[in-house]
Amino acid sequence: MHDISNLLIETLKEAPRPIALHEPSFDSGDISYVSDCVQSGWVSSVGSYVDRFELELSQYIGAHAIPVVNGTAALHLALVIAGVKAGDEVFVPDLTFVATANAVKYCHAIPHFVEAEKNTYGIDPDKLDAYIQTLSRIPKYLIVTHIFGNSAQIDKLCSVCQKHNITLIEDAAESLGSWVDNKHTGTFGKISALSFNGNKIITTGGGGAVITTDPTLAQRAKHLSTTAKTNSPYTHRHDEIGYNYRMPNLNAALGCSQLKKLELYLAQKKKLYQIYADIFLNRSEIEFITPMKNTISNFWLCNILVKDEITRNIIIDELAKEKIFCRGLWAPISSLPMYKNCPKMPTPIVEDLCSRTISLPSSPSLTQFLVS
Ligand SMILES: *Cc1c(COP(=O)(O)O)cnc(C)c1O
């Protein structure tokens, strides 16, 4: 058995099996909110819970937050509203969830993949800047993903965007509760996306939100997400081709209840991170992934970087036999069949990180069982 496998088995020995990579926690409060919503009869895209979730989420983030059906739809809508058109090129991290690139394709635009840096797993601002200088035509948009809830080097990426007149969009799907200089992730770009999928820090079953500090864009996000319906007491009118992307009230009921527990989950995740850090920081054979100093992370997923791909596979297999489910990272997006002909800069760091990273079990409920 590999040393790292043994360490994890020891650390997690009190936790009931199977141990998932990440699972949501629910209590009777969640059930009563959902039950109340069902009893009210308002389960679809209109209702008091979805309005309340919109309000409370906006207050928490300090920007407009428009709830939608999932994070992918939020990304799609964000790109549409940012003005991404057919044939436009959009810089996309080569290291992100596939939905980031898919959303670009939904707009019939072209993803242009860029390199990550090892500290944050986010886009490398210096390499990007240097790369842009070599291009004859500069893409008009850049999507930054905050991976594992750790903020990318957002200040530097904002500067690169300003310098080259690029519109910044953030994929903040993983980073609810993550802040940089008292600003929530997702509020640096023109418009951004959050996700409340079952594996994220809070969940609405399926769900997401479009984030923006601009009231006009927020209004437009709400309009487009509700089939571009205009207010008329007598007839149903729609003034453009909208989307049926509004979050259903039923999902928002769960969201209202989950949002109340966000601070609790954040505290549990921080504790989990600290326990893993005690075990894995300063071990010679691996690296433990830490957020940047000037940021507050939500510690959504804890990760280690092992020696090589073979070691990664051995550890994941050994732990799976013990019903402890860790996971490797995504394949680089540019290596997927539907994206392999897209423009890209060299991404050796992405390839390296994708082959050696292991995500550790990170459910908030695990905290109570960990042996430090
Ligand atoms: C989860 C996730 C999404 C998509 O969210 P869904 O709600 O599952 O559609 C997009 N980008 C990243 C980085 C994610 O982790």
mmCIF file of C-alpha atoms and ligand atoms in Angstrom:
data_model
loop_
_atom_site.group_PDB
_atom_site.id
_atom_site.type_symbol
_atom_site.label_atom_id
_atom_site.label_comp_id
_atom_site.label_asym_id
_atom_site.label_seq_id
_atom_site.Cartn_x
_atom_site.Cartn_y
_atom_site.Cartn_z
ATOM 1 C CA MET A 1 0.000 0.000 0.000
ATOM 2 C CA HIS A 2 1.256 3.476 -0.883
ATOM 3 C CA ASP A 3 2.129 5.774 2.063
ATOM 4 C CA ILE A 4 -0.463 8.318 1.002
ATOM 5 C CA SER A 5 -3.186 5.664 0.807
ATOM 6 C CA ASN A 6 -2.313 4.518 4.322
ATOM 7 C CA LEU A 7 -2.371 8.055 5.658
ATOM 8 C CA LEU A 8 -5.805 8.718 4.187
ATOM 9 C CA ILE A 9 -7.235 5.419 5.412
ATOM 10 C CA GLU A 10 -5.979 6.248 8.907
ATOM 11 C CA THR A 11 -7.349 9.793 8.764
ATOM 12 C CA LEU A 12 -10.757 8.642 7.545
ATOM 13 C CA LYS A 13 -11.043 5.476 9.624
ATOM 14 C CA GLU A 14 -13.970 6.739 11.743
ATOM 15 C CA ALA A 15 -16.024 7.893 8.731
ATOM 16 C CA PRO A 16 -18.847 5.631 7.518
ATOM 17 C CA ARG A 17 -18.244 3.962 4.111
ATOM 18 C CA PRO A 18 -18.587 4.525 1.246
ATOM 19 C CA ILE A 19 -16.868 7.913 1.433
ATOM 20 C CA ALA A 20 -17.877 9.985 -1.583
ATOM 21 C CA LEU A 21 -15.696 12.649 -3.148
ATOM 22 C CA HIS A 22 -18.323 15.208 -2.274
ATOM 23 C CA GLU A 23 -21.910 14.830 -1.190
ATOM 24 C CA PRO A 24 -24.484 17.380 -0.070
ATOM 25 C CA SER A 25 -25.764 17.499 3.515
ATOM 26 C CA PHE A 26 -29.455 17.860 4.209
ATOM 27 C CA ASP A 27 -31.440 18.238 7.401
ATOM 28 C CA SER A 28 -35.088 18.540 8.410
ATOM 29 C CA GLY A 29 -34.988 22.258 7.520
ATOM 30 C CA ASP A 30 -34.325 21.412 3.868
ATOM 31 C CA ILE A 31 -37.190 18.948 3.862
ATOM 32 C CA SER A 32 -39.658 21.392 5.379
ATOM 33 C CA TYR A 33 -38.778 24.136 2.856
ATOM 34 C CA VAL A 34 -39.238 21.763 -0.081
ATOM 35 C CA SER A 35 -42.396 20.314 1.426
ATOM 36 C CA ASP A 36 -43.829 23.789 1.991
ATOM 37 C CA CYS A 37 -43.122 24.649 -1.637
ATOM 38 C CA VAL A 38 -44.895 21.521 -2.900
ATOM 39 C CA GLN A 39 -47.880 22.243 -0.664
ATOM 40 C CA SER A 40 -48.081 25.804 -1.988
ATOM 41 C CA GLY A 41 -48.564 24.449 -5.514
ATOM 42 C CA TRP A 42 -45.994 26.942 -6.886
ATOM 43 C CA VAL A 43 -43.324 24.526 -8.039
ATOM 44 C CA SER A 44 -42.296 26.006 -11.393
ATOM 45 C CA SER A 45 -40.628 29.171 -12.572
ATOM 46 C CA VAL A 46 -42.828 31.580 -10.590
ATOM 47 C CA GLY A 47 -43.072 31.695 -6.802
ATOM 48 C CA SER A 48 -41.958 33.316 -3.595
ATOM 49 C CA TYR A 49 -38.930 31.041 -3.022
ATOM 50 C CA VAL A 50 -37.232 31.884 -6.297
ATOM 51 C CA ASP A 51 -37.714 35.622 -5.636
ATOM 52 C CA ARG A 52 -36.407 35.190 -2.105
ATOM 53 C CA PHE A 53 -33.414 33.104 -3.238
ATOM 54 C CA GLU A 54 -32.585 35.811 -5.783
ATOM 55 C CA LEU A 55 -32.710 38.492 -3.094
ATOM 56 C CA GLU A 56 -30.751 36.608 -0.430
ATOM 57 C CA LEU A 57 -28.111 35.390 -2.848
ATOM 58 C CA SER A 58 -27.659 38.925 -4.209
ATOM 59 C CA GLN A 59 -27.281 40.276 -0.669
ATOM 60 C CA TYR A 60 -24.681 37.660 0.206
ATOM 61 C CA ILE A 61 -22.594 38.195 -2.925
ATOM 62 C CA GLY A 62 -22.970 41.953 -3.023
ATOM 63 C CA ALA A 63 -24.060 41.950 -6.676
ATOM 64 C CA HIS A 64 -27.095 41.005 -8.731
ATOM 65 C CA ALA A 65 -27.636 37.232 -8.815
ATOM 66 C CA ILE A 66 -30.261 35.809 -11.172
ATOM 67 C CA PRO A 67 -31.128 32.155 -10.397
ATOM 68 C CA VAL A 68 -31.255 29.797 -13.395
ATOM 69 C CA VAL A 69 -31.658 26.049 -14.024
ATOM 70 C CA ASN A 70 -27.976 25.108 -13.791
ATOM 71 C CA GLY A 71 -24.449 26.471 -13.952
ATOM 72 C CA THR A 72 -24.045 25.604 -17.615
ATOM 73 C CA ALA A 73 -27.150 27.622 -18.516
ATOM 74 C CA ALA A 74 -25.793 30.475 -16.364
ATOM 75 C CA LEU A 75 -22.553 30.414 -18.369
ATOM 76 C CA HIS A 76 -24.440 30.335 -21.658
ATOM 77 C CA LEU A 77 -26.643 33.251 -20.661
ATOM 78 C CA ALA A 78 -23.649 35.203 -19.321
ATOM 79 C CA LEU A 79 -21.878 34.834 -22.674
ATOM 80 C CA VAL A 80 -24.983 35.840 -24.650
ATOM 81 C CA ILE A 81 -25.393 38.954 -22.498
ATOM 82 C CA ALA A 82 -21.681 39.786 -22.672
ATOM 83 C CA GLY A 83 -22.221 39.947 -26.437
ATOM 84 C CA VAL A 84 -20.438 36.793 -27.612
ATOM 85 C CA LYS A 85 -21.483 36.205 -31.234
ATOM 86 C CA ALA A 86 -21.022 33.478 -33.839
ATOM 87 C CA GLY A 87 -17.392 33.327 -34.984
ATOM 88 C CA ASP A 88 -15.996 35.312 -32.003
ATOM 89 C CA GLU A 89 -12.963 33.827 -30.300
ATOM 90 C CA VAL A 90 -13.110 33.383 -26.517
ATOM 91 C CA PHE A 91 -10.075 32.550 -24.370
ATOM 92 C CA VAL A 92 -11.012 29.517 -22.261
ATOM 93 C CA PRO A 93 -8.825 27.754 -19.684
ATOM 94 C CA ASP A 94 -7.568 24.404 -20.973
ATOM 95 C CA LEU A 95 -8.010 23.342 -17.350
ATOM 96 C CA THR A 96 -11.699 23.665 -16.473
ATOM 97 C CA PHE A 97 -14.917 21.669 -16.515
ATOM 98 C CA VAL A 98 -16.117 20.968 -20.069
ATOM 99 C CA ALA A 99 -19.223 23.141 -19.578
ATOM 100 C CA THR A 100 -17.054 26.288 -19.784
ATOM 101 C CA ALA A 101 -16.069 25.437 -23.358
ATOM 102 C CA ASN A 102 -19.500 24.034 -24.253
ATOM 103 C CA ALA A 103 -21.144 27.344 -23.351
ATOM 104 C CA VAL A 104 -18.858 29.084 -25.859
ATOM 105 C CA LYS A 105 -19.903 26.578 -28.526
ATOM 106 C CA TYR A 106 -23.598 27.161 -27.732
ATOM 107 C CA CYS A 107 -22.954 30.733 -28.934
ATOM 108 C CA HIS A 108 -21.325 29.352 -32.116
ATOM 109 C CA ALA A 109 -18.136 31.036 -30.952
ATOM 110 C CA ILE A 110 -14.632 29.521 -30.940
ATOM 111 C CA PRO A 111 -12.855 28.565 -27.719
ATOM 112 C CA HIS A 112 -9.148 29.414 -27.708
ATOM 113 C CA PHE A 113 -7.446 27.406 -24.956
ATOM 114 C CA VAL A 114 -4.901 28.915 -22.598
ATOM 115 C CA GLU A 115 -2.340 27.713 -20.058
ATOM 116 C CA ALA A 116 -2.715 27.370 -16.271
ATOM 117 C CA GLU A 117 -0.234 28.118 -13.509
ATOM 118 C CA LYS A 118 0.518 25.701 -10.733
ATOM 119 C CA ASN A 119 -0.320 27.807 -7.653
ATOM 120 C CA THR A 120 -4.000 28.402 -8.341
ATOM 121 C CA TYR A 121 -4.680 26.007 -11.245
ATOM 122 C CA GLY A 122 -6.186 29.139 -12.865
ATOM 123 C CA ILE A 123 -5.032 30.863 -16.058
ATOM 124 C CA ASP A 124 -1.392 32.017 -16.007
ATOM 125 C CA PRO A 125 -1.627 35.825 -16.460
ATOM 126 C CA ASP A 126 2.008 36.358 -17.486
ATOM 127 C CA LYS A 127 2.056 33.589 -20.068
ATOM 128 C CA LEU A 128 -1.298 34.760 -21.393
ATOM 129 C CA ASP A 129 -0.028 38.321 -21.773
ATOM 130 C CA ALA A 130 3.096 37.133 -23.605
ATOM 131 C CA TYR A 131 1.019 34.850 -25.830
ATOM 132 C CA ILE A 132 -1.402 37.632 -26.763
ATOM 133 C CA GLN A 133 1.542 39.690 -28.077
ATOM 134 C CA THR A 134 2.165 36.932 -30.646
ATOM 135 C CA LEU A 135 -1.409 36.916 -32.010
ATOM 136 C CA SER A 136 -2.415 38.894 -35.077
ATOM 137 C CA ARG A 137 -6.073 38.913 -33.983
ATOM 138 C CA ILE A 138 -6.856 39.117 -30.255
ATOM 139 C CA PRO A 139 -9.955 37.311 -28.912
ATOM 140 C CA LYS A 140 -12.506 39.731 -27.449
ATOM 141 C CA TYR A 141 -13.427 37.635 -24.404
ATOM 142 C CA LEU A 142 -11.738 35.691 -21.620
ATOM 143 C CA ILE A 143 -13.375 33.240 -19.217
ATOM 144 C CA VAL A 144 -11.561 32.694 -15.918
ATOM 145 C CA THR A 145 -12.468 29.624 -13.822
ATOM 146 C CA HIS A 146 -11.813 29.643 -10.070
ATOM 147 C CA ILE A 147 -10.872 26.010 -9.625
ATOM 148 C CA PHE A 148 -11.673 24.059 -6.421
ATOM 149 C CA GLY A 149 -13.000 27.342 -4.942
ATOM 150 C CA ASN A 150 -9.483 28.826 -4.937
ATOM 151 C CA SER A 151 -9.424 32.173 -6.692
ATOM 152 C CA ALA A 152 -7.351 32.500 -9.846
ATOM 153 C CA GLN A 153 -4.899 35.444 -9.983
ATOM 154 C CA ILE A 154 -7.843 37.670 -10.722
ATOM 155 C CA ASP A 155 -6.134 41.074 -10.239
ATOM 156 C CA LYS A 156 -3.447 40.255 -12.770
ATOM 157 C CA LEU A 157 -5.955 38.719 -15.176
ATOM 158 C CA CYS A 158 -8.097 41.881 -14.921
ATOM 159 C CA SER A 159 -5.008 43.928 -15.883
ATOM 160 C CA VAL A 160 -4.255 41.704 -18.880
ATOM 161 C CA CYS A 161 -7.870 42.114 -20.025
ATOM 162 C CA GLN A 162 -7.740 45.897 -19.620
ATOM 163 C CA LYS A 163 -4.449 46.134 -21.450
ATOM 164 C CA HIS A 164 -5.760 44.244 -24.481
ATOM 165 C CA ASN A 165 -9.361 45.415 -24.380
ATOM 166 C CA ILE A 166 -10.743 41.963 -23.570
ATOM 167 C CA THR A 167 -14.080 41.430 -21.778
ATOM 168 C CA LEU A 168 -13.677 39.311 -18.625
ATOM 169 C CA ILE A 169 -16.245 36.664 -17.681
ATOM 170 C CA GLU A 170 -15.841 34.434 -14.613
ATOM 171 C CA ASP A 171 -16.842 30.816 -14.218
ATOM 172 C CA ALA A 172 -17.407 30.973 -10.463
ATOM 173 C CA ALA A 173 -19.359 27.677 -10.440
ATOM 174 C CA GLU A 174 -17.095 26.237 -7.741
ATOM 175 C CA SER A 175 -16.432 29.376 -5.720
ATOM 176 C CA LEU A 176 -19.539 30.497 -3.832
ATOM 177 C CA GLY A 177 -18.107 31.825 -0.556
ATOM 178 C CA SER A 178 -14.680 32.668 -2.029
ATOM 179 C CA TRP A 179 -13.490 36.275 -1.855
ATOM 180 C CA VAL A 180 -10.599 38.427 -3.007
ATOM 181 C CA ASP A 181 -10.084 41.774 -1.234
ATOM 182 C CA ASN A 182 -13.641 41.705 0.173
ATOM 183 C CA LYS A 183 -15.105 41.195 -3.289
ATOM 184 C CA HIS A 184 -16.873 37.954 -4.071
ATOM 185 C CA THR A 185 -15.465 35.856 -6.911
ATOM 186 C CA GLY A 186 -17.667 36.427 -9.939
ATOM 187 C CA THR A 187 -17.899 40.194 -9.335
ATOM 188 C CA PHE A 188 -14.611 41.096 -11.062
ATOM 189 C CA GLY A 189 -15.771 40.299 -14.570
ATOM 190 C CA LYS A 190 -18.519 41.930 -16.583
ATOM 191 C CA ILE A 191 -20.795 38.962 -15.909
ATOM 192 C CA SER A 192 -20.292 35.548 -14.311
ATOM 193 C CA ALA A 193 -21.829 32.194 -13.434
ATOM 194 C CA LEU A 194 -22.402 30.158 -10.252
ATOM 195 C CA SER A 195 -23.559 26.538 -9.913
ATOM 196 C CA PHE A 196 -25.683 24.833 -7.246
ATOM 197 C CA ASN A 197 -25.343 21.332 -8.626
ATOM 198 C CA GLY A 198 -25.454 18.511 -6.050
ATOM 199 C CA ASN A 199 -21.666 18.413 -5.745
ATOM 200 C CA LYS A 200 -21.155 22.150 -5.111
ATOM 201 C CA ILE A 201 -20.903 23.879 -1.716
ATOM 202 C CA ILE A 202 -24.659 24.488 -1.530
ATOM 203 C CA THR A 203 -27.149 22.749 -3.763
ATOM 204 C CA THR A 204 -30.581 23.341 -5.241
ATOM 205 C CA GLY A 205 -30.573 19.884 -6.889
ATOM 206 C CA GLY A 206 -29.780 21.468 -10.207
ATOM 207 C CA GLY A 207 -29.256 25.197 -10.336
ATOM 208 C CA GLY A 208 -27.026 28.122 -11.085
ATOM 209 C CA ALA A 209 -27.005 31.907 -11.153
ATOM 210 C CA VAL A 210 -25.853 34.707 -13.408
ATOM 211 C CA ILE A 211 -23.851 37.293 -11.424
ATOM 212 C CA THR A 212 -23.266 40.909 -12.387
ATOM 213 C CA THR A 213 -22.773 44.263 -10.701
ATOM 214 C CA ASP A 214 -24.454 46.020 -13.642
ATOM 215 C CA PRO A 215 -28.223 46.524 -13.054
ATOM 216 C CA THR A 216 -28.964 46.756 -16.788
ATOM 217 C CA LEU A 217 -27.253 43.427 -17.496
ATOM 218 C CA ALA A 218 -29.029 41.889 -14.493
ATOM 219 C CA GLN A 219 -32.382 43.006 -15.843
ATOM 220 C CA ARG A 220 -31.481 41.542 -19.202
ATOM 221 C CA ALA A 221 -30.430 38.222 -17.631
ATOM 222 C CA LYS A 222 -33.784 37.976 -15.875
ATOM 223 C CA HIS A 223 -35.667 38.861 -19.057
ATOM 224 C CA LEU A 224 -33.797 36.389 -21.273
ATOM 225 C CA SER A 225 -34.048 33.619 -18.657
ATOM 226 C CA THR A 226 -37.848 33.957 -18.561
ATOM 227 C CA THR A 227 -38.466 33.504 -22.328
ATOM 228 C CA ALA A 228 -38.230 37.299 -22.867
ATOM 229 C CA LYS A 229 -41.810 37.706 -21.699
ATOM 230 C CA THR A 230 -43.130 41.258 -21.508
ATOM 231 C CA ASN A 231 -45.634 42.453 -18.935
ATOM 232 C CA SER A 232 -49.109 42.538 -20.341
ATOM 233 C CA PRO A 233 -52.284 41.770 -18.397
ATOM 234 C CA TYR A 234 -54.216 40.561 -21.462
ATOM 235 C CA THR A 235 -51.932 38.537 -23.660
ATOM 236 C CA HIS A 236 -48.661 36.580 -23.677
ATOM 237 C CA ARG A 237 -46.010 38.563 -25.541
ATOM 238 C CA HIS A 238 -42.308 37.933 -25.988
ATOM 239 C CA ASP A 239 -40.057 40.591 -27.506
ATOM 240 C CA GLU A 240 -37.076 38.441 -28.531
ATOM 241 C CA ILE A 241 -35.881 34.829 -28.529
ATOM 242 C CA GLY A 242 -35.392 34.098 -24.856
ATOM 243 C CA TYR A 243 -34.610 30.953 -22.885
ATOM 244 C CA ASN A 244 -36.533 28.838 -20.411
ATOM 245 C CA TYR A 245 -33.701 29.100 -17.899
ATOM 246 C CA ARG A 246 -35.411 30.475 -14.776
ATOM 247 C CA MET A 247 -34.771 28.346 -11.680
ATOM 248 C CA PRO A 248 -37.960 26.534 -10.623
ATOM 249 C CA ASN A 249 -39.447 27.575 -7.286
ATOM 250 C CA LEU A 250 -39.051 23.995 -6.001
ATOM 251 C CA ASN A 251 -35.271 24.131 -6.469
ATOM 252 C CA ALA A 252 -35.145 27.635 -5.020
ATOM 253 C CA ALA A 253 -36.935 26.423 -1.853
ATOM 254 C CA LEU A 254 -34.015 24.059 -1.254
ATOM 255 C CA GLY A 255 -31.663 26.923 -2.146
ATOM 256 C CA CYS A 256 -33.158 29.223 0.533
ATOM 257 C CA SER A 257 -32.685 26.546 3.138
ATOM 258 C CA GLN A 258 -29.141 25.669 1.971
ATOM 259 C CA LEU A 259 -28.066 29.314 1.836
ATOM 260 C CA LYS A 260 -28.844 29.647 5.551
ATOM 261 C CA LYS A 261 -26.248 26.938 6.171
ATOM 262 C CA LEU A 262 -23.545 28.326 3.881
ATOM 263 C CA GLU A 263 -21.535 29.768 6.805
ATOM 264 C CA LEU A 264 -21.691 26.397 8.559
ATOM 265 C CA TYR A 265 -20.511 24.535 5.456
ATOM 266 C CA LEU A 266 -17.716 27.071 4.959
ATOM 267 C CA ALA A 267 -16.552 26.533 8.540
ATOM 268 C CA GLN A 268 -16.705 22.744 8.146
ATOM 269 C CA LYS A 269 -14.755 22.896 4.895
ATOM 270 C CA LYS A 270 -12.110 25.122 6.417
ATOM 271 C CA LYS A 271 -11.679 22.645 9.263
ATOM 272 C CA LEU A 272 -11.453 19.754 6.807
ATOM 273 C CA TYR A 273 -8.817 21.666 4.847
ATOM 274 C CA GLN A 274 -6.825 22.346 8.023
ATOM 275 C CA ILE A 275 -6.860 18.687 9.006
ATOM 276 C CA TYR A 276 -5.683 17.621 5.545
ATOM 277 C CA ALA A 277 -3.099 20.417 5.580
ATOM 278 C CA ASP A 278 -1.692 19.145 8.905
ATOM 279 C CA ILE A 279 -1.270 15.734 7.348
ATOM 280 C CA PHE A 280 -0.083 16.621 3.852
ATOM 281 C CA LEU A 281 1.720 19.965 4.007
ATOM 282 C CA ASN A 282 5.506 19.627 4.091
ATOM 283 C CA ARG A 283 5.604 15.987 3.040
ATOM 284 C CA SER A 284 8.395 15.493 0.589
ATOM 285 C CA GLU A 285 6.734 13.143 -1.913
ATOM 286 C CA ILE A 286 3.583 15.226 -2.558
ATOM 287 C CA GLU A 287 2.330 18.786 -2.726
ATOM 288 C CA PHE A 288 -0.795 19.980 -0.948
ATOM 289 C CA ILE A 289 -2.744 22.610 -2.891
ATOM 290 C CA THR A 290 -3.257 25.845 -0.948
ATOM 291 C CA PRO A 291 -5.154 29.023 -1.880
ATOM 292 C CA MET A 292 -3.285 32.291 -2.517
ATOM 293 C CA LYS A 293 -2.482 34.447 0.513
ATOM 294 C CA ASN A 294 -4.654 37.505 -0.201
ATOM 295 C CA THR A 295 -7.780 35.408 -0.837
ATOM 296 C CA ILE A 296 -10.508 33.688 1.163
ATOM 297 C CA SER A 297 -11.245 30.251 -0.265
ATOM 298 C CA ASN A 298 -14.426 28.256 0.276
ATOM 299 C CA PHE A 299 -12.166 25.157 0.304
ATOM 300 C CA TRP A 300 -14.672 23.362 -1.909
ATOM 301 C CA LEU A 301 -12.327 20.498 -2.835
ATOM 302 C CA CYS A 302 -8.996 19.623 -1.189
ATOM 303 C CA ASN A 303 -6.277 18.358 -3.530
ATOM 304 C CA ILE A 304 -2.837 16.869 -3.575
ATOM 305 C CA LEU A 305 -0.315 16.621 -6.376
ATOM 306 C CA VAL A 306 1.555 13.305 -6.436
ATOM 307 C CA LYS A 307 4.753 12.245 -8.190
ATOM 308 C CA ASP A 308 3.343 10.988 -11.480
ATOM 309 C CA GLU A 309 0.335 9.554 -13.268
ATOM 310 C CA ILE A 310 1.085 5.965 -12.260
ATOM 311 C CA THR A 311 1.221 6.928 -8.581
ATOM 312 C CA ARG A 312 -2.065 8.803 -8.960
ATOM 313 C CA ASN A 313 -3.770 5.744 -10.424
ATOM 314 C CA ILE A 314 -2.354 3.399 -7.784
ATOM 315 C CA ILE A 315 -3.557 5.618 -4.927
ATOM 316 C CA ILE A 316 -7.037 6.116 -6.422
ATOM 317 C CA ASP A 317 -7.391 2.335 -6.961
ATOM 318 C CA GLU A 318 -6.121 1.386 -3.503
ATOM 319 C CA LEU A 319 -8.512 3.816 -1.840
ATOM 320 C CA ALA A 320 -11.468 2.750 -3.993
ATOM 321 C CA LYS A 321 -10.963 -0.803 -2.680
ATOM 322 C CA GLU A 322 -11.419 0.681 0.803
ATOM 323 C CA LYS A 323 -14.568 2.466 -0.397
ATOM 324 C CA ILE A 324 -12.840 5.869 -0.225
ATOM 325 C CA PHE A 325 -13.561 7.638 -3.489
ATOM 326 C CA CYS A 326 -10.963 10.153 -4.604
ATOM 327 C CA ARG A 327 -10.819 11.446 -8.151
ATOM 328 C CA GLY A 328 -8.349 12.643 -10.719
ATOM 329 C CA LEU A 329 -8.727 15.968 -12.483
ATOM 330 C CA TRP A 330 -10.460 16.574 -15.833
ATOM 331 C CA ALA A 331 -8.633 15.802 -19.061
ATOM 332 C CA PRO A 332 -7.355 19.010 -20.718
ATOM 333 C CA ILE A 333 -10.325 20.329 -22.725
ATOM 334 C CA SER A 334 -8.163 20.684 -25.840
ATOM 335 C CA SER A 335 -7.546 16.907 -25.735
ATOM 336 C CA LEU A 336 -11.267 16.081 -26.096
ATOM 337 C CA PRO A 337 -12.387 14.984 -29.579
ATOM 338 C CA MET A 338 -14.790 17.892 -30.156
ATOM 339 C CA TYR A 339 -12.201 20.508 -29.136
ATOM 340 C CA LYS A 340 -8.953 19.123 -30.502
ATOM 341 C CA ASN A 341 -8.919 21.373 -33.573
ATOM 342 C CA CYS A 342 -9.539 24.628 -31.704
ATOM 343 C CA PRO A 343 -6.829 27.307 -31.450
ATOM 344 C CA LYS A 344 -4.646 27.025 -28.351
ATOM 345 C CA MET A 345 -1.379 28.059 -26.775
ATOM 346 C CA PRO A 346 0.967 25.338 -25.517
ATOM 347 C CA THR A 347 -0.395 23.976 -22.224
ATOM 348 C CA PRO A 348 2.273 21.708 -20.662
ATOM 349 C CA ILE A 349 1.358 22.798 -17.119
ATOM 350 C CA VAL A 350 -2.278 21.811 -17.696
ATOM 351 C CA GLU A 351 -1.196 18.395 -18.986
ATOM 352 C CA ASP A 352 1.056 17.941 -15.979
ATOM 353 C CA LEU A 353 -1.560 19.004 -13.405
ATOM 354 C CA CYS A 354 -4.225 16.858 -15.077
ATOM 355 C CA SER A 355 -2.054 13.753 -14.831
ATOM 356 C CA ARG A 356 -0.936 14.063 -11.189
ATOM 357 C CA THR A 357 -3.712 15.717 -9.162
ATOM 358 C CA ILE A 358 -5.891 13.794 -6.728
ATOM 359 C CA SER A 359 -9.026 15.384 -5.272
ATOM 360 C CA LEU A 360 -9.624 14.178 -1.716
ATOM 361 C CA PRO A 361 -13.012 13.407 -0.146
ATOM 362 C CA SER A 362 -14.317 16.868 0.789
ATOM 363 C CA SER A 363 -17.922 16.580 1.989
ATOM 364 C CA PRO A 364 -18.634 19.059 4.791
ATOM 365 C CA SER A 365 -20.179 16.256 6.884
ATOM 366 C CA LEU A 366 -16.819 14.415 6.951
ATOM 367 C CA THR A 367 -15.333 16.978 9.329
ATOM 368 C CA GLN A 368 -16.857 15.348 12.408
ATOM 369 C CA PHE A 369 -15.198 11.977 11.670
ATOM 370 C CA LEU A 370 -11.665 13.027 10.820
ATOM 371 C CA VAL A 371 -8.785 11.894 12.985
ATOM 372 C CA SER A 372 -6.093 14.543 13.003
HETATM 373 C C1 LIG B 1 -20.105 22.555 -11.890
HETATM 374 C C2 LIG B 1 -19.402 23.386 -12.864
HETATM 375 C C3 LIG B 1 -20.059 23.970 -13.970
HETATM 376 C C4 LIG B 1 -21.437 23.645 -14.421
HETATM 377 O O1 LIG B 1 -22.425 23.676 -13.501
HETATM 378 P P1 LIG B 1 -23.728 22.770 -13.667
HETATM 379 O O2 LIG B 1 -24.633 23.365 -12.639
HETATM 380 O O3 LIG B 1 -23.330 21.360 -13.349
HETATM 381 O O4 LIG B 1 -24.260 22.932 -15.041
HETATM 382 C C5 LIG B 1 -19.333 24.830 -14.781
HETATM 383 N N1 LIG B 1 -18.046 25.088 -14.559
HETATM 384 C C6 LIG B 1 -17.371 24.538 -13.528
HETATM 385 C C7 LIG B 1 -15.942 24.906 -13.328
HETATM 386 C C8 LIG B 1 -18.025 23.661 -12.659
HETATM 387 O O5 LIG B 1 -17.339 23.099 -11.649
#
